[in-house]
XYZ file of C-alpha atoms in Angstrom:
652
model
C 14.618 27.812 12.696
C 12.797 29.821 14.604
C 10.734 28.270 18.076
C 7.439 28.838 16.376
C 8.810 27.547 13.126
C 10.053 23.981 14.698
C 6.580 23.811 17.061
C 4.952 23.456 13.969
C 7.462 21.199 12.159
C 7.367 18.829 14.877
C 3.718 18.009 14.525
C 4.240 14.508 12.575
C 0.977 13.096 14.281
C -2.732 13.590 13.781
C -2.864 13.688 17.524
C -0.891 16.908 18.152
C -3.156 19.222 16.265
C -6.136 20.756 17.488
C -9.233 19.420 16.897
C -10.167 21.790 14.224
C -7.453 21.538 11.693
C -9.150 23.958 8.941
C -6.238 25.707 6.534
C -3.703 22.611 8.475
C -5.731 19.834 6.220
C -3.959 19.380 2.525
C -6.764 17.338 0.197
C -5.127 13.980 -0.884
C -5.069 12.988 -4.685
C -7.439 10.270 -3.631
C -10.163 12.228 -1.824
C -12.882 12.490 -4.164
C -12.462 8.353 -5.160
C -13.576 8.224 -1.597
C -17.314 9.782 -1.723
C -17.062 10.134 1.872
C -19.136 13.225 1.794
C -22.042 11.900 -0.313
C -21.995 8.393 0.922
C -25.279 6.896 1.846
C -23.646 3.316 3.205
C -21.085 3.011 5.924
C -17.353 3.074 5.034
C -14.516 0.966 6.464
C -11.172 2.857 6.347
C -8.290 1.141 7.291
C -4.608 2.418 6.921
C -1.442 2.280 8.788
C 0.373 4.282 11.222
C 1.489 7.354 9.092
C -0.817 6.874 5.925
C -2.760 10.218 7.116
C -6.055 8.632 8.638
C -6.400 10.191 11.768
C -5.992 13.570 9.690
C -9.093 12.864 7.162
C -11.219 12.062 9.768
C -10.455 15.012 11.600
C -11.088 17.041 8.458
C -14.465 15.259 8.173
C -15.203 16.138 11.760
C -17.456 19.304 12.570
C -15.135 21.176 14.318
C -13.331 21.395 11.254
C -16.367 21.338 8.427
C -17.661 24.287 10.683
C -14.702 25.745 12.163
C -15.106 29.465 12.808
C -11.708 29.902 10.365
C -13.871 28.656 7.402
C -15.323 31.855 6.035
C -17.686 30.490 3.745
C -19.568 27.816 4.940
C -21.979 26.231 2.000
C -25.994 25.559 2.779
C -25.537 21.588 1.723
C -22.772 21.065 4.643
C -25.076 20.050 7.707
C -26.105 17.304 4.904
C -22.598 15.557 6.089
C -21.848 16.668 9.825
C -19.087 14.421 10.533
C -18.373 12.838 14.300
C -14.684 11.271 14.819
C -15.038 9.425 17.761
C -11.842 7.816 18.775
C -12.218 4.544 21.211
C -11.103 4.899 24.764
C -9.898 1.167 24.767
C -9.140 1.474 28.530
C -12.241 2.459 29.745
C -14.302 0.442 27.426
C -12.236 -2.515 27.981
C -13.680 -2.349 31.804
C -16.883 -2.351 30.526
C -16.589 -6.879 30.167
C -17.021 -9.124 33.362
C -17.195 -7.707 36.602
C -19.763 -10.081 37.754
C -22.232 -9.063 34.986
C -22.617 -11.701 31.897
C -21.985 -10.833 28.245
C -25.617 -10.051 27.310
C -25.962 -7.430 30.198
C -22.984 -6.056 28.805
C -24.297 -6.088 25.410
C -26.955 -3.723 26.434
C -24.758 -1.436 28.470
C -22.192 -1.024 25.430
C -24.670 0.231 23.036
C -26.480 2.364 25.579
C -23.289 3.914 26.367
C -22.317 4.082 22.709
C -25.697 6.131 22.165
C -24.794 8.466 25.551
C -21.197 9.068 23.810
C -22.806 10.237 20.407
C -25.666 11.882 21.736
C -23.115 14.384 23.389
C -21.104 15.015 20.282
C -24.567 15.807 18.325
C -25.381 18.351 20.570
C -21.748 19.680 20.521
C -21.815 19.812 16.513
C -25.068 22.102 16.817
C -23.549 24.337 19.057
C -20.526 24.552 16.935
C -22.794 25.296 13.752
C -24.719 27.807 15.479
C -21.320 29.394 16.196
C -20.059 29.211 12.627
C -20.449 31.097 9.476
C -23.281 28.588 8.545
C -26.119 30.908 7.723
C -28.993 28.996 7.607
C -28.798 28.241 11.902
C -27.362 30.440 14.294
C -26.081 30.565 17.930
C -29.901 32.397 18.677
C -31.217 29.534 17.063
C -29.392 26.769 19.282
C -30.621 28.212 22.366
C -34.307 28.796 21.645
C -34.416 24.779 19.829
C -36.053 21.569 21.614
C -36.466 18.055 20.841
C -39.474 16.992 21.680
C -39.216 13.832 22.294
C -36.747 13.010 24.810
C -38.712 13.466 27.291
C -40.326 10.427 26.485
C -37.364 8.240 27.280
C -36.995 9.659 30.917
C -38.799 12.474 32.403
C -35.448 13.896 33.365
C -34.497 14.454 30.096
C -34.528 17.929 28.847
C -36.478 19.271 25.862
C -34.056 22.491 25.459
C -31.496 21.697 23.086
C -28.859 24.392 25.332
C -29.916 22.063 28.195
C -28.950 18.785 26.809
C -25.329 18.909 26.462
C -24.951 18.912 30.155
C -27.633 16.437 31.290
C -25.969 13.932 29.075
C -22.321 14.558 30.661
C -24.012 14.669 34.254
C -25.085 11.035 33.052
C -21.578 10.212 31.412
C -19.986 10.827 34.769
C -22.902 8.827 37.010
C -21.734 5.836 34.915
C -18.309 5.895 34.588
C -18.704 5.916 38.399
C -20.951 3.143 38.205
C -18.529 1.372 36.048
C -15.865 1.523 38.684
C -18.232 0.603 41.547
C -20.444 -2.123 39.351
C -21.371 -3.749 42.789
C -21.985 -1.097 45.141
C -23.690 1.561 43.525
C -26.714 1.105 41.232
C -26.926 1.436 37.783
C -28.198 4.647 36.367
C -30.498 5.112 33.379
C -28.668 4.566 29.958
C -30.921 5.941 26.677
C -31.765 3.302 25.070
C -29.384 2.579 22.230
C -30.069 3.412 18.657
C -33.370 4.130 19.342
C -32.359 6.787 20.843
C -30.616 8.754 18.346
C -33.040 7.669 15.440
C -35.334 10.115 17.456
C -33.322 12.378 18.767
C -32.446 13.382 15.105
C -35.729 13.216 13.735
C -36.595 15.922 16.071
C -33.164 17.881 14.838
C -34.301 17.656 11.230
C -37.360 19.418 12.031
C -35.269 22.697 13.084
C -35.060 25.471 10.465
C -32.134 25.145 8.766
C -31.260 21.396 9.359
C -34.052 19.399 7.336
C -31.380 17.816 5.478
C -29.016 16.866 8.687
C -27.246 13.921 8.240
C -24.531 12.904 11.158
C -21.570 10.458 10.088
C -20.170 8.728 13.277
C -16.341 7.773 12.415
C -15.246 5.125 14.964
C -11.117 5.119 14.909
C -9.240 1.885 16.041
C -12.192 0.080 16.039
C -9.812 -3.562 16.254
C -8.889 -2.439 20.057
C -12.554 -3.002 21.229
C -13.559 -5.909 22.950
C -15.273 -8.479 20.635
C -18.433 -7.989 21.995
C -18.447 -4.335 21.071
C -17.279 -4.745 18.086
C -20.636 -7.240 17.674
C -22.344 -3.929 18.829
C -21.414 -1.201 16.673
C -21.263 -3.973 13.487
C -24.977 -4.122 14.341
C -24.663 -0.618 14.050
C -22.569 -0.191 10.773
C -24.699 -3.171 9.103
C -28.183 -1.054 9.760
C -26.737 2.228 8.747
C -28.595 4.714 6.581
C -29.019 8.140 6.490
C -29.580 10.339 8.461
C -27.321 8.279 10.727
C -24.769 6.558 9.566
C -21.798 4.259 11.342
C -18.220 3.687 9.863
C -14.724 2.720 10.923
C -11.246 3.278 10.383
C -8.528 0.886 12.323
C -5.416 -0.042 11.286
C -6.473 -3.635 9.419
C -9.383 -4.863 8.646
C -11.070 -6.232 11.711
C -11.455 -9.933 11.930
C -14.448 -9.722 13.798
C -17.795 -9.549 11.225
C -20.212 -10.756 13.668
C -23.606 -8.722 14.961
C -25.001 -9.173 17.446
C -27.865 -11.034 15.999
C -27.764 -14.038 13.521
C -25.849 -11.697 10.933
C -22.615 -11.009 10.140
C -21.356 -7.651 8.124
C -19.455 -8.018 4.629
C -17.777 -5.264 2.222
C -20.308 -6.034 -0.782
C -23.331 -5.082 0.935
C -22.743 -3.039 3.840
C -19.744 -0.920 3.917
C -17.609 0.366 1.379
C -13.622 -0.575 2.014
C -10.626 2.124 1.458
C -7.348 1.434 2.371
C -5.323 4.404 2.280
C -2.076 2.541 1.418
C -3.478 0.650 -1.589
C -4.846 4.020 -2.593
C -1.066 5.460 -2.434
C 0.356 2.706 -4.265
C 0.815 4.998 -7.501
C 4.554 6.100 -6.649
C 4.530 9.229 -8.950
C 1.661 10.257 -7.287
C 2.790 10.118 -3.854
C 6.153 11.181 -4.195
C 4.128 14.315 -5.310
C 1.819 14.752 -2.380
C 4.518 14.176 -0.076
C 6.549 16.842 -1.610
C 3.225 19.153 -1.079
C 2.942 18.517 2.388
C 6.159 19.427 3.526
C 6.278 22.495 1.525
C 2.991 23.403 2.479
C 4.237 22.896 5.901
C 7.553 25.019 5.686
C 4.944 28.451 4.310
C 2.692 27.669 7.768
C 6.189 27.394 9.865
C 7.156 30.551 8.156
C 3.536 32.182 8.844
C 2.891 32.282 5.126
C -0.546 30.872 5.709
C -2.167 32.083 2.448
C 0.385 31.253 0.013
C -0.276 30.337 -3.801
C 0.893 25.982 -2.992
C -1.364 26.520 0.522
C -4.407 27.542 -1.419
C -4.350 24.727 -3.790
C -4.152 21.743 -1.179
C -6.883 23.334 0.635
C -9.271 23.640 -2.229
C -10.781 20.361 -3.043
C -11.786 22.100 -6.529
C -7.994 22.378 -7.267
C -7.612 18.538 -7.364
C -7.696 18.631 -11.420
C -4.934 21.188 -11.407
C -2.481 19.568 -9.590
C -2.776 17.105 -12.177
C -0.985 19.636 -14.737
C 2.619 18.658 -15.794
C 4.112 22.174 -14.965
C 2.441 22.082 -11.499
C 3.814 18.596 -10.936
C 7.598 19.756 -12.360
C 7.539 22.864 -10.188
C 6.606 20.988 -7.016
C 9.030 18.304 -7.444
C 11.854 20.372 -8.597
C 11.445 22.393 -5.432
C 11.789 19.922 -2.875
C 14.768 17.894 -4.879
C 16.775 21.407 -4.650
C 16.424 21.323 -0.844
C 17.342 17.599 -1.384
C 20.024 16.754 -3.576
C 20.741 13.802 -4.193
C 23.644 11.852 -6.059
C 23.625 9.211 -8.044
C 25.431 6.065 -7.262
C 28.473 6.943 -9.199
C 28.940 10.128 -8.211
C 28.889 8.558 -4.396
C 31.331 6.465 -5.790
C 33.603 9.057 -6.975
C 33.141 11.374 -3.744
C 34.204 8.173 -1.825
C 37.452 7.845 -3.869
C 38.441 11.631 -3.021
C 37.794 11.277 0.747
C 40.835 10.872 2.244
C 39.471 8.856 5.435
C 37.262 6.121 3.041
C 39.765 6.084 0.608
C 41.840 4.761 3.449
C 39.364 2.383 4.286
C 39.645 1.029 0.239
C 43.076 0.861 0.363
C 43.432 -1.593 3.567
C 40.748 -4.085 2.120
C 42.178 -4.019 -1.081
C 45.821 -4.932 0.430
C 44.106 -6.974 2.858
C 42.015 -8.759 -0.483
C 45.741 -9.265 -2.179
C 47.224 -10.936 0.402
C 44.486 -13.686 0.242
C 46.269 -14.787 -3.174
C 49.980 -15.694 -4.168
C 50.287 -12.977 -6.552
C 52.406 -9.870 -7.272
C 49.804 -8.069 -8.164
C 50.525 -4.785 -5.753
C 47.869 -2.379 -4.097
C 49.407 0.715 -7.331
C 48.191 -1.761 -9.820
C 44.586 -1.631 -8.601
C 44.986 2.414 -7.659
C 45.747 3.255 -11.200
C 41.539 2.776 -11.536
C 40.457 5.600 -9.773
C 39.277 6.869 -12.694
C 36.154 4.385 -12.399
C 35.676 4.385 -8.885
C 32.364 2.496 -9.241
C 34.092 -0.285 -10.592
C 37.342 0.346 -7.549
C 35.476 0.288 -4.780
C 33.881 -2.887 -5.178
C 37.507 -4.774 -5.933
C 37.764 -5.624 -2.138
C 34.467 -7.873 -2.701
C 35.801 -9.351 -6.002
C 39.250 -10.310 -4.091
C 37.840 -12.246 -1.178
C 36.292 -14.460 -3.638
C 37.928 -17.945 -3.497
C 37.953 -18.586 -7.399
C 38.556 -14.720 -8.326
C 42.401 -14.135 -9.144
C 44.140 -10.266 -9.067
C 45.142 -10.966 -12.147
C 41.392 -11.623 -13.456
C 40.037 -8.800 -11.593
C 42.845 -6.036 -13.072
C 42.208 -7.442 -16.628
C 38.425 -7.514 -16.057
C 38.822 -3.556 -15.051
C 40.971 -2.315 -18.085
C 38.775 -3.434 -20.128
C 35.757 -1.779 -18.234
C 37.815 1.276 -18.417
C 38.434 0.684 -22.274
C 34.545 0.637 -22.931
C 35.229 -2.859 -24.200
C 32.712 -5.719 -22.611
C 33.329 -6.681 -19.043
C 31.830 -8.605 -16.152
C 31.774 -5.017 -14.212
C 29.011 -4.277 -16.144
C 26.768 -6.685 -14.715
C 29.035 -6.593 -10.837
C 28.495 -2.922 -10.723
C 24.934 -2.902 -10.736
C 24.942 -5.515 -8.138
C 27.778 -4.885 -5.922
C 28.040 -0.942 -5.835
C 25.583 -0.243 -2.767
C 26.968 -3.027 -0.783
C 30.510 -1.699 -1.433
C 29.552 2.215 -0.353
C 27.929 0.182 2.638
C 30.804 -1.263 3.414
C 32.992 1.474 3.090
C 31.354 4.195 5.613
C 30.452 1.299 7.864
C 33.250 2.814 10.250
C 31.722 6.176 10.073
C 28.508 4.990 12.247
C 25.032 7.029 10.634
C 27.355 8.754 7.531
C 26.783 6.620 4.644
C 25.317 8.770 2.179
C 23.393 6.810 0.272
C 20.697 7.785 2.795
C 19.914 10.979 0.880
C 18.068 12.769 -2.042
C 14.005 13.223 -1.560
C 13.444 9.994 -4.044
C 15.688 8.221 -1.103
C 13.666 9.697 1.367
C 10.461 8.253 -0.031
C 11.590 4.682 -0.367
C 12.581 4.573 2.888
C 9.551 6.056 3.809
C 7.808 3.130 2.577
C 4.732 4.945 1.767
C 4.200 6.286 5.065
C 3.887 10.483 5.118
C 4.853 11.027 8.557
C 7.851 8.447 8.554
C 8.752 11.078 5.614
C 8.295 13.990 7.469
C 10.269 13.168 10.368
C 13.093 12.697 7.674
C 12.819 15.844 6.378
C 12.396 17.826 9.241
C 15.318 15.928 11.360
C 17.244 17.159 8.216
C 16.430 20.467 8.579
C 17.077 20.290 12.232
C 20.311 18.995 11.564
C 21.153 21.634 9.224
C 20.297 24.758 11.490
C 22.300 23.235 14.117
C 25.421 22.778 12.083
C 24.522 26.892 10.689
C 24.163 25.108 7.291
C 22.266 26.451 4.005
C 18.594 25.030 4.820
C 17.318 25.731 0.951
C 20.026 23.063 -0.007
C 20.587 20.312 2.825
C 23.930 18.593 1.640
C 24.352 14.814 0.894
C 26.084 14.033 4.360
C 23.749 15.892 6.638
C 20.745 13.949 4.939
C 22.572 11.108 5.559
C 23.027 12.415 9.178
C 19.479 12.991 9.476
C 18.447 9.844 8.604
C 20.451 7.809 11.063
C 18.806 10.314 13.879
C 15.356 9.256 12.215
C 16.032 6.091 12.569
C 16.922 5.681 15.945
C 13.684 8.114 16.971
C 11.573 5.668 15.298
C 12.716 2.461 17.080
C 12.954 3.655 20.110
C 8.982 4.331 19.462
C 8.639 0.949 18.705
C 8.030 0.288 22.363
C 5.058 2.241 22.748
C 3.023 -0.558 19.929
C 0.933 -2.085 22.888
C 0.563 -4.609 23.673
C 3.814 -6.284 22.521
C 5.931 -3.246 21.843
C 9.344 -4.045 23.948
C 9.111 -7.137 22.378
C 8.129 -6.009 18.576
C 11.366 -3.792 19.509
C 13.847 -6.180 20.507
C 12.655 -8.145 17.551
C 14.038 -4.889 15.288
C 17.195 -4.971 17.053
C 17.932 -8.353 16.087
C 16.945 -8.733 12.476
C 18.479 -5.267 11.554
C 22.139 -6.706 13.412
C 21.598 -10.082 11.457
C 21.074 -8.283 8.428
C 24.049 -5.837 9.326
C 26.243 -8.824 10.021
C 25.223 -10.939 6.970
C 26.181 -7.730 4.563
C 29.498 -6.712 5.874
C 30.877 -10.594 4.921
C 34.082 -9.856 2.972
C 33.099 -11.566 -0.504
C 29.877 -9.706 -0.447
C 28.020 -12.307 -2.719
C 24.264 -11.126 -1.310
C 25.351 -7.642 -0.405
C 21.449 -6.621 -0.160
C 20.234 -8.715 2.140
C 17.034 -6.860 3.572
C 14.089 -9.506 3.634
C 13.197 -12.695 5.535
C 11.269 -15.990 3.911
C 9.850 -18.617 6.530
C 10.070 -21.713 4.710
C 11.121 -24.604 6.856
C 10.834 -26.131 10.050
C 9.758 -29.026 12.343
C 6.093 -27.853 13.046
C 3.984 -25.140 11.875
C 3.940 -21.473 13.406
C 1.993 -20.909 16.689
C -0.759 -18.871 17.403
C 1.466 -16.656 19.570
C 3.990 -16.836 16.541
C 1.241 -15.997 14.062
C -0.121 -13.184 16.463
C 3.424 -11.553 16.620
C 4.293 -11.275 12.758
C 0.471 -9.921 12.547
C 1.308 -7.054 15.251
C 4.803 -6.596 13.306
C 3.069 -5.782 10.095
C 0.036 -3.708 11.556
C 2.511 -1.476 13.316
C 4.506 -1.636 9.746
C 7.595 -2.601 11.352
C 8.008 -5.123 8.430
C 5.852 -5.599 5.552
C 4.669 -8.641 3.569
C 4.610 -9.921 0.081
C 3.325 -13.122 -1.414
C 6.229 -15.044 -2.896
C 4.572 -17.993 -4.697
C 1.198 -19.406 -4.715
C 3.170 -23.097 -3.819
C 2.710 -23.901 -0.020
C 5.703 -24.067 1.851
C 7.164 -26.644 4.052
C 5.440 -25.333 7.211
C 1.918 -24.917 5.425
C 1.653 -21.368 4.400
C 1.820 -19.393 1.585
C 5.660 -18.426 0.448
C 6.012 -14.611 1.708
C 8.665 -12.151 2.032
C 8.923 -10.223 5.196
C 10.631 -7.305 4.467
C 12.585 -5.094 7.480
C 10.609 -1.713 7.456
C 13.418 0.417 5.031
C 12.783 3.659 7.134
C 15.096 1.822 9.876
C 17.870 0.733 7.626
C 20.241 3.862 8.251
C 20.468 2.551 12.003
C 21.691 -0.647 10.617
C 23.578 0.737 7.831
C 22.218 -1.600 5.871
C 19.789 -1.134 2.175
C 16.644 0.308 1.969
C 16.093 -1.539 -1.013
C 14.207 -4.433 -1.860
C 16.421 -6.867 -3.391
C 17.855 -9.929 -1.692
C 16.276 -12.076 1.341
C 17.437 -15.202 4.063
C 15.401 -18.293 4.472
C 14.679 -19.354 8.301
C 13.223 -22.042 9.768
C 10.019 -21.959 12.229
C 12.592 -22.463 15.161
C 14.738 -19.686 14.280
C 12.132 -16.899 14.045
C 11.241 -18.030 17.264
C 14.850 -17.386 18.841
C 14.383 -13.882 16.502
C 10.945 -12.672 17.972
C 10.648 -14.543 21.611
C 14.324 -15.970 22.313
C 16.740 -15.095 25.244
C 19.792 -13.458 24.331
C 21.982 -16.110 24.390
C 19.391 -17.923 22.230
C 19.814 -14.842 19.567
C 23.925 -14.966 19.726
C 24.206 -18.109 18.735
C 21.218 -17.804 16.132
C 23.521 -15.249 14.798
C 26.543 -17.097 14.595
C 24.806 -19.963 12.745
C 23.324 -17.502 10.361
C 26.422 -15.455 9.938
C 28.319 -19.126 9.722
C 25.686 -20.537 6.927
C 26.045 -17.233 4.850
C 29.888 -17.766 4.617
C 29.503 -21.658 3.740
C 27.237 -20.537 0.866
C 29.659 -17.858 -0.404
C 32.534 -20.614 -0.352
C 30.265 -23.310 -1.841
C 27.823 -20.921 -4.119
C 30.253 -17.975 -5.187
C 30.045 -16.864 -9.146
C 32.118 -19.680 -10.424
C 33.363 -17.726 -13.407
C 33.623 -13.587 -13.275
C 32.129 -13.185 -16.328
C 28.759 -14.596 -15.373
């Protein structure tokens, strides 16, 4: 790849583009079940890290509705001129005691909230004025006054190409205010929402923007102190147009409250998207991820105008993509750059390795010699003609009431077509075995391949995707190999280095991320150790149940599986409707899948543990020598069970 080629590749976040992203934007299948450009209520967006939020806000933003790139700009735009406005949470979490009480506060917040806005109005006009919008010009900026600002403050200018800086000059007087609250005095704020109600009255009475309409997007809206959020729900809860207040944050925020004797709800004052219920059609986001990074490779290659990048631009096209040949092309595309193989065929590939087929052969001698037999190591070899069934014989033999003898019948007569227990042991066993067999060969299993692979592990979340993909092709141009067809084993390759990247990120979550880190560490090595037992009996082990314990959970312990989830490190699902011992709901945590290739263990959802309150305490705030000897007793439990619990009868 070419420098240009990976600058553009490695843009996985919302926050490395520009702020006009026009032509970089690809429409989602679920844009236009959104309204967001004809709603006349607030909306509540809330989404995960990955699930493409921070990019559909900037598309709805005005630097990219009136970017100068857009050649045709239509007369019904300025009707939705969007405003993403993401929080600084460090400077407005200053803005909270300092000798000044809540209600003073209060009043500041929303005065500065109005200050913020009132800048990015003014900056959307001048950006209109400078696009291909027709009906007002850059002429027409200049010569343009509201009226009635004045009336807040004599200072205030009428000229609209006066405002803009008057209002920073007044940004900057209170941000050094804010640092000095007690020595210098405090300069004069507009006053609130009164402020823009009039200040865009007076815009709607310009030529050209009768029909103006500003959309304030507030991003991360949970980080803000509760008070503010009391402040712009008063906001959101009065919206209408022409000025109208939503948010977007990662959950929904727990704070309703205004800041008068109401309190905001989804029924009546906001509409609520989340972006990763709206994904949960697989088919239809395996497709739009294949899109994006194909769309992606023609802008790397400077193909900006090609047939696939037209389509995901045009919002009209949405219908189309719908087609079956459209779909069949797409995804037959990106599963030629990545094959995949099925589990069988890993199988197979495994038995003609010299180096794994090594590794077979000691842990099936090893499995022998747990039995007074003379059953030899040939007998079993003789098999390799159904190396699914082969390589999970080593599991079979470190069973306690499995014999050779049972296990060698049990496999001629899988190999004669005739009924056999490996019908039912393959299915379960198989990816446990290839686990087992390229543990040795640290980030090389290659089960970690094929684009439907890729999207499981994924987990719904495009850019954990596209770091996949393009860590694949990185690893392909390094080792000079055919980038149009990435093979099996650098995929695999790829996805261990993916892996790693991502929880090593972990410790930037604030505010708990070293911890939310070390937490990862230590359930993926659990779940690593519990897998690799010899007999294998819960090879799949991925998923954790709370469901015992002396007391209940803590707030602190409550607080830390809530940050664990909103950062998607693991993900939840409701077991049973029947309380547990510790008074909650029966859930499944699952480890997040796109980390499993650091762990070597599955990406798939199949088998959990159960721990107690006490041990996911040791897990998520423990010392270290609290976690080793967590781990013993969990790897020490798992073994009991295997002796005590193991398939009593192969055939079952």
């Amino acid at each position: 790849m070419t420098a240009s080629e990976t600058n553009i590749l490695a843009k996985t976040r919302a926050e490395e583009h520009e702020a006009d992203i026009w032509g970089e934007f690809y429409i989602p299948p679920y844009f236009n079940r959104l309204s967001l450009k004809t709603a006349t209520k607030s909306t509540y967006i809330i989404g995960k890290r990955g699930c493409g939020k921070t990019m559909l806000l900037k598309y709805l933003d005005y630097h990219t509705a009136f970017s100068k790139r857009r050649i045709d700009v239509p007369n019904n735009e300025v009707s939705h001129i969007g405003i993403y406005w993401r929080v600084d949470t460090q400077f407005c979490n200053s803005l909270n005691f300092r000798g000044l009480n809540e209600y003073e506060w209060i009043s500041i917040f929303e005065s500065y909230f109005a200050l913020v806005v009132a800048i990015e109005i003014v900056r959307s006009l001048k950006v209109i004025g400078e696009s291909h919008f027709k009906s007002f010009t850059s002429e027409a900026f200049e010569s343009s006054c509201l009226f009635s600002l004045p009336d807040f403050h004599s200072d205030y200018p009428e000229q609209l190409n006066r405002l803009e800086s008057f209002l920073e000059s007044s940004r900057r007087k209170f941000s050094s205010w804010v640092s000095n609250v007690s020595v210098y005095q405090k300069p004069f704020l507009p006053p609130g929402k009164t402020f823009l109600e009039e200040m865009i009255k007076d815009i709607r009475k310009i030529k050209g923007l009768e029909n103006a309409s500003f959309y304030i997007y507030i991003d991360e809206v949970e980080n803000l102190v509760p008070y503010q959020r009391r402040v712009l729900n008063s906001f959101l809860k009065h919206s209408q147009k022409p000025l109208i207040v939503s948010f977007t944050s990662k959950e929904l925020s727990k704070e309703t409250a205004t800041t008068g004797a109401e309190s905001i709800n989804a029924t009546h004052d906001f509409n609520l998207f989340s972006l990763d219920e709206e994904f949960l059609d697989e088919n239809e986001r395996k497709l739009f991820f294949a899109e994006v990074f194909l769309a992606n490779l023609d802008l790397a290659k400077n193909n900006r105008d090609s047939e696939l990048l037209k389509v995901l631009r045009d919002i009209n096209s949405l219908e189309n993509r719908n087609e079956e040949f459209y779909k069949q092309k797409i995804l037959s595309d990106i599963k030629k750059r990545f094959p995949s193989k099925t589990y069988n065929e890993l199988a197979n590939n495994a038995i003609n390795e010299s180096r794994t087929m090594t590794v077979l052969n000691e842990r099936i001698a090893k499995g022998i010699s747990n039995h007074p037999t003379k059953i030899l190591l040939e007998d079993f070899l003789q098999y390799k003609n159904i190396p699914e069934a082969l390589i999970i014989v080593p599991a079979l033999l470190n069973r306690p009431k499995q014999t050779p003898e049972k296990i060698l019948s049990e496999l001629n007569n899988y190999s004669t077509s005739k009924k056999s227990a490996f019908d039912t042991l393959i299915s379960n066993n198989l990816v446990g075995a290839l686990l087992e067999l390229y543990r040795p060969y640290k980030g090389l299993c290659p089960i970690y391949s094929g684009f439907d692979t890729f999207c499981t592990m994924a987990n719904n979340n495009l850019r954990h995707f596209l770091i996949l993909c393009y860590k694949a092709l990185e690893v392909a141009d390094l080792t000079d190999e055919n980038q149009y067809e990435i093979s099996v084993e650098t995929q695999a390759r790829a996805a261990y280095e993916a892996a790693d990247r991502l929880i090593r990120e972990i410790k930037t979550f604030a505010p708990l991320g070293e911890r939310l880190r070390m937490f990862v560490l230590r359930l993926g090595s659990v779940f690593r150790t519990l897998q690799s037992t010899p007999a294998m009996s819960e090879p799949e082990q991925n998923q954790f149940t709370i469901n015992s314990g002396n007391r209940v959970l803590s707030d602190e312990e409550t607080n830390f599986i809530s940050e664990a989830i909103k950062h998607s490190i693991i993900t939840e699902q409701l077991e049973t409707k029947t309380k547990s011992m510790i008074g909650r709901d029966m859930v499944d945590y699952q480890l997040n899948p796109i980390y499993s290739p650091y762990f070597q263990i599955s990406y798939r959802r199949k088998r959990k543990i159960e721990i107690s309150v006490e041990q996911f305490q040791v897990l998520a705030f423990g010392t270290e020598n609290d976690y080793k000897e967590l781990s013993k007793k969990l790897a020490k439990n798992n073994k009991l069970t295997e002796n005590n619990n193991i398939q009593a009868d192969i055939w079952q």
